[in-house]
């Protein structure tokens, strides 16, 4: 192979390596979400709504606590008494199956405002 021929083969290979390495280093795997709405009522009687919340993470609810709500997402929701951090929910109080249409209702025992966190099931732990 002549020196000119080796350059003709080397340049496209180098360009391909540069393009592919740039794509792989900047591409981020999207986080999994619970598609739909999670509705809940706080101790002061106000209704709240989360749209497409992240799955697999502990999500803090308002400080006054929540009493009940409806899960209208495509993931099962677990409702907890304690929010520690995004990876630490404690004392599961209730759960609500995934649902479409009108959703799956949930409430805390005796409708007391004890719910302070929610976590949605994650089907792909590598992204949650």
PDB file of C-alpha atoms in Angstrom:
ATOM      1  CA  UNK A   1       0.000   0.000   0.000  1.00  0.00           C
ATOM      2  CA  UNK A   2       1.391   3.381  -0.957  1.00  0.00           C
ATOM      3  CA  UNK A   3       1.629   6.217   1.581  1.00  0.00           C
ATOM      4  CA  UNK A   4      -1.163   8.083  -0.214  1.00  0.00           C
ATOM      5  CA  UNK A   5      -3.500   5.064   0.021  1.00  0.00           C
ATOM      6  CA  UNK A   6      -2.851   4.675   3.756  1.00  0.00           C
ATOM      7  CA  UNK A   7      -3.853   8.308   4.327  1.00  0.00           C
ATOM      8  CA  UNK A   8      -7.080   7.749   2.390  1.00  0.00           C
ATOM      9  CA  UNK A   9      -7.971   4.844   4.684  1.00  0.00           C
ATOM     10  CA  UNK A  10      -6.757   6.485   7.920  1.00  0.00           C
ATOM     11  CA  UNK A  11      -8.720   9.745   7.607  1.00  0.00           C
ATOM     12  CA  UNK A  12     -12.226   8.201   7.412  1.00  0.00           C
ATOM     13  CA  UNK A  13     -11.372   5.823  10.268  1.00  0.00           C
ATOM     14  CA  UNK A  14     -10.156   8.696  12.458  1.00  0.00           C
ATOM     15  CA  UNK A  15     -13.273  10.738  11.644  1.00  0.00           C
ATOM     16  CA  UNK A  16     -15.514   7.800  12.541  1.00  0.00           C
ATOM     17  CA  UNK A  17     -13.741   7.325  15.885  1.00  0.00           C
ATOM     18  CA  UNK A  18     -14.013  11.044  16.687  1.00  0.00           C
ATOM     19  CA  UNK A  19     -17.727  11.170  15.849  1.00  0.00           C
ATOM     20  CA  UNK A  20     -18.619   8.010  17.771  1.00  0.00           C
ATOM     21  CA  UNK A  21     -16.641   8.920  20.863  1.00  0.00           C
ATOM     22  CA  UNK A  22     -18.319  12.339  20.946  1.00  0.00           C
ATOM     23  CA  UNK A  23     -21.779  10.805  20.740  1.00  0.00           C
ATOM     24  CA  UNK A  24     -21.234   8.237  23.461  1.00  0.00           C
ATOM     25  CA  UNK A  25     -19.726  10.689  25.935  1.00  0.00           C
ATOM     26  CA  UNK A  26     -22.526  13.257  25.634  1.00  0.00           C
ATOM     27  CA  UNK A  27     -25.483  10.859  25.487  1.00  0.00           C
ATOM     28  CA  UNK A  28     -27.323  10.510  28.811  1.00  0.00           C
ATOM     29  CA  UNK A  29     -29.782   7.734  29.542  1.00  0.00           C
ATOM     30  CA  UNK A  30     -33.149   9.338  30.333  1.00  0.00           C
ATOM     31  CA  UNK A  31     -34.580   8.757  33.794  1.00  0.00           C
ATOM     32  CA  UNK A  32     -37.668   6.598  34.042  1.00  0.00           C
ATOM     33  CA  UNK A  33     -40.913   8.406  34.806  1.00  0.00           C
ATOM     34  CA  UNK A  34     -44.351   7.420  36.012  1.00  0.00           C
ATOM     35  CA  UNK A  35     -46.431   8.692  33.114  1.00  0.00           C
ATOM     36  CA  UNK A  36     -49.644  10.340  34.190  1.00  0.00           C
ATOM     37  CA  UNK A  37     -50.794  12.192  37.289  1.00  0.00           C
ATOM     38  CA  UNK A  38     -50.466  11.580  41.009  1.00  0.00           C
ATOM     39  CA  UNK A  39     -53.126  13.516  42.912  1.00  0.00           C
ATOM     40  CA  UNK A  40     -53.093  14.068  46.680  1.00  0.00           C
ATOM     41  CA  UNK A  41     -54.764  16.148  49.396  1.00  0.00           C
ATOM     42  CA  UNK A  42     -52.810  17.795  52.208  1.00  0.00           C
ATOM     43  CA  UNK A  43     -53.886  18.325  55.820  1.00  0.00           C
ATOM     44  CA  UNK A  44     -55.215  21.808  54.987  1.00  0.00           C
ATOM     45  CA  UNK A  45     -57.642  20.282  52.459  1.00  0.00           C
ATOM     46  CA  UNK A  46     -55.817  21.533  49.369  1.00  0.00           C
ATOM     47  CA  UNK A  47     -55.514  19.321  46.321  1.00  0.00           C
ATOM     48  CA  UNK A  48     -52.131  18.904  44.655  1.00  0.00           C
ATOM     49  CA  UNK A  49     -50.960  17.160  41.514  1.00  0.00           C
ATOM     50  CA  UNK A  50     -47.698  15.775  40.170  1.00  0.00           C
ATOM     51  CA  UNK A  51     -47.452  15.232  36.432  1.00  0.00           C
ATOM     52  CA  UNK A  52     -45.043  12.558  35.123  1.00  0.00           C
ATOM     53  CA  UNK A  53     -43.067  12.212  38.374  1.00  0.00           C
ATOM     54  CA  UNK A  54     -39.712  10.402  38.365  1.00  0.00           C
ATOM     55  CA  UNK A  55     -39.798   6.673  39.148  1.00  0.00           C
ATOM     56  CA  UNK A  56     -37.547   4.946  41.653  1.00  0.00           C
ATOM     57  CA  UNK A  57     -36.859   8.064  43.723  1.00  0.00           C
ATOM     58  CA  UNK A  58     -38.334   9.120  47.039  1.00  0.00           C
ATOM     59  CA  UNK A  59     -40.322  12.336  46.463  1.00  0.00           C
ATOM     60  CA  UNK A  60     -41.060  14.634  49.398  1.00  0.00           C
ATOM     61  CA  UNK A  61     -44.677  15.683  49.926  1.00  0.00           C
ATOM     62  CA  UNK A  62     -45.585  18.996  51.665  1.00  0.00           C
ATOM     63  CA  UNK A  63     -44.569  19.304  55.333  1.00  0.00           C
ATOM     64  CA  UNK A  64     -48.129  19.311  56.694  1.00  0.00           C
ATOM     65  CA  UNK A  65     -48.561  15.773  55.357  1.00  0.00           C
ATOM     66  CA  UNK A  66     -51.056  14.191  53.043  1.00  0.00           C
ATOM     67  CA  UNK A  67     -54.189  12.198  53.826  1.00  0.00           C
ATOM     68  CA  UNK A  68     -55.378  10.670  50.561  1.00  0.00           C
ATOM     69  CA  UNK A  69     -55.214  10.807  46.794  1.00  0.00           C
ATOM     70  CA  UNK A  70     -55.384   8.990  43.487  1.00  0.00           C
ATOM     71  CA  UNK A  71     -52.676   7.373  41.390  1.00  0.00           C
ATOM     72  CA  UNK A  72     -53.360   7.823  37.673  1.00  0.00           C
ATOM     73  CA  UNK A  73     -49.880   6.825  36.490  1.00  0.00           C
ATOM     74  CA  UNK A  74     -48.519   3.748  34.747  1.00  0.00           C
ATOM     75  CA  UNK A  75     -46.449   2.796  37.847  1.00  0.00           C
ATOM     76  CA  UNK A  76     -47.449   1.525  41.293  1.00  0.00           C
ATOM     77  CA  UNK A  77     -47.110   4.274  43.941  1.00  0.00           C
ATOM     78  CA  UNK A  78     -45.867   3.579  47.467  1.00  0.00           C
ATOM     79  CA  UNK A  79     -46.818   6.175  50.092  1.00  0.00           C
ATOM     80  CA  UNK A  80     -44.530   6.609  53.117  1.00  0.00           C
ATOM     81  CA  UNK A  81     -44.638   8.330  56.502  1.00  0.00           C
ATOM     82  CA  UNK A  82     -41.020   9.482  56.413  1.00  0.00           C
ATOM     83  CA  UNK A  83     -38.887  11.206  53.793  1.00  0.00           C
ATOM     84  CA  UNK A  84     -35.179  10.769  54.494  1.00  0.00           C
ATOM     85  CA  UNK A  85     -33.645  11.577  51.119  1.00  0.00           C
ATOM     86  CA  UNK A  86     -34.166  10.833  47.420  1.00  0.00           C
ATOM     87  CA  UNK A  87     -33.140   7.248  48.152  1.00  0.00           C
ATOM     88  CA  UNK A  88     -34.636   6.878  51.641  1.00  0.00           C
ATOM     89  CA  UNK A  89     -38.394   6.523  52.210  1.00  0.00           C
ATOM     90  CA  UNK A  90     -39.512   4.812  55.431  1.00  0.00           C
ATOM     91  CA  UNK A  91     -42.666   3.331  56.981  1.00  0.00           C
ATOM     92  CA  UNK A  92     -44.916   2.481  54.049  1.00  0.00           C
ATOM     93  CA  UNK A  93     -48.477   3.553  54.873  1.00  0.00           C
ATOM     94  CA  UNK A  94     -50.306   2.706  51.677  1.00  0.00           C
ATOM     95  CA  UNK A  95     -49.847   1.850  48.030  1.00  0.00           C
ATOM     96  CA  UNK A  96     -51.851   2.471  44.893  1.00  0.00           C
ATOM     97  CA  UNK A  97     -51.642   0.224  41.853  1.00  0.00           C
ATOM     98  CA  UNK A  98     -50.841   1.651  38.433  1.00  0.00           C
ATOM     99  CA  UNK A  99     -53.961   2.719  36.637  1.00  0.00           C
ATOM    100  CA  UNK A 100     -55.473   4.432  33.680  1.00  0.00           C
ATOM    101  CA  UNK A 101     -58.846   6.076  33.473  1.00  0.00           C
ATOM    102  CA  UNK A 102     -60.026   7.326  36.864  1.00  0.00           C
ATOM    103  CA  UNK A 103     -57.021   6.023  38.779  1.00  0.00           C
ATOM    104  CA  UNK A 104     -56.474   4.015  41.959  1.00  0.00           C
ATOM    105  CA  UNK A 105     -57.445   5.777  45.199  1.00  0.00           C
ATOM    106  CA  UNK A 106     -55.324   5.587  48.349  1.00  0.00           C
ATOM    107  CA  UNK A 107     -55.526   6.971  51.865  1.00  0.00           C
ATOM    108  CA  UNK A 108     -53.563   6.945  55.089  1.00  0.00           C
ATOM    109  CA  UNK A 109     -54.936   5.074  58.109  1.00  0.00           C
ATOM    110  CA  UNK A 110     -57.898   7.056  59.509  1.00  0.00           C
ATOM    111  CA  UNK A 111     -57.190   9.769  56.909  1.00  0.00           C
ATOM    112  CA  UNK A 112     -54.576  11.276  59.225  1.00  0.00           C
ATOM    113  CA  UNK A 113     -52.032  13.619  57.559  1.00  0.00           C
ATOM    114  CA  UNK A 114     -49.147  11.221  57.995  1.00  0.00           C
ATOM    115  CA  UNK A 115     -47.957  10.732  54.391  1.00  0.00           C
ATOM    116  CA  UNK A 116     -44.750  12.663  53.728  1.00  0.00           C
ATOM    117  CA  UNK A 117     -43.226  10.866  50.742  1.00  0.00           C
ATOM    118  CA  UNK A 118     -44.081   8.831  47.656  1.00  0.00           C
ATOM    119  CA  UNK A 119     -42.021   6.519  45.444  1.00  0.00           C
ATOM    120  CA  UNK A 120     -43.069   5.016  42.115  1.00  0.00           C
ATOM    121  CA  UNK A 121     -41.928   1.563  40.999  1.00  0.00           C
ATOM    122  CA  UNK A 122     -39.059   1.529  38.523  1.00  0.00           C
ATOM    123  CA  UNK A 123     -38.899  -1.138  35.815  1.00  0.00           C
ATOM    124  CA  UNK A 124     -35.293  -0.368  34.855  1.00  0.00           C
ATOM    125  CA  UNK A 125     -33.083   0.077  37.962  1.00  0.00           C
ATOM    126  CA  UNK A 126     -30.067   1.106  35.859  1.00  0.00           C
ATOM    127  CA  UNK A 127     -31.738   4.480  35.170  1.00  0.00           C
ATOM    128  CA  UNK A 128     -33.530   5.023  38.468  1.00  0.00           C
TER     129      UNK A 128
END
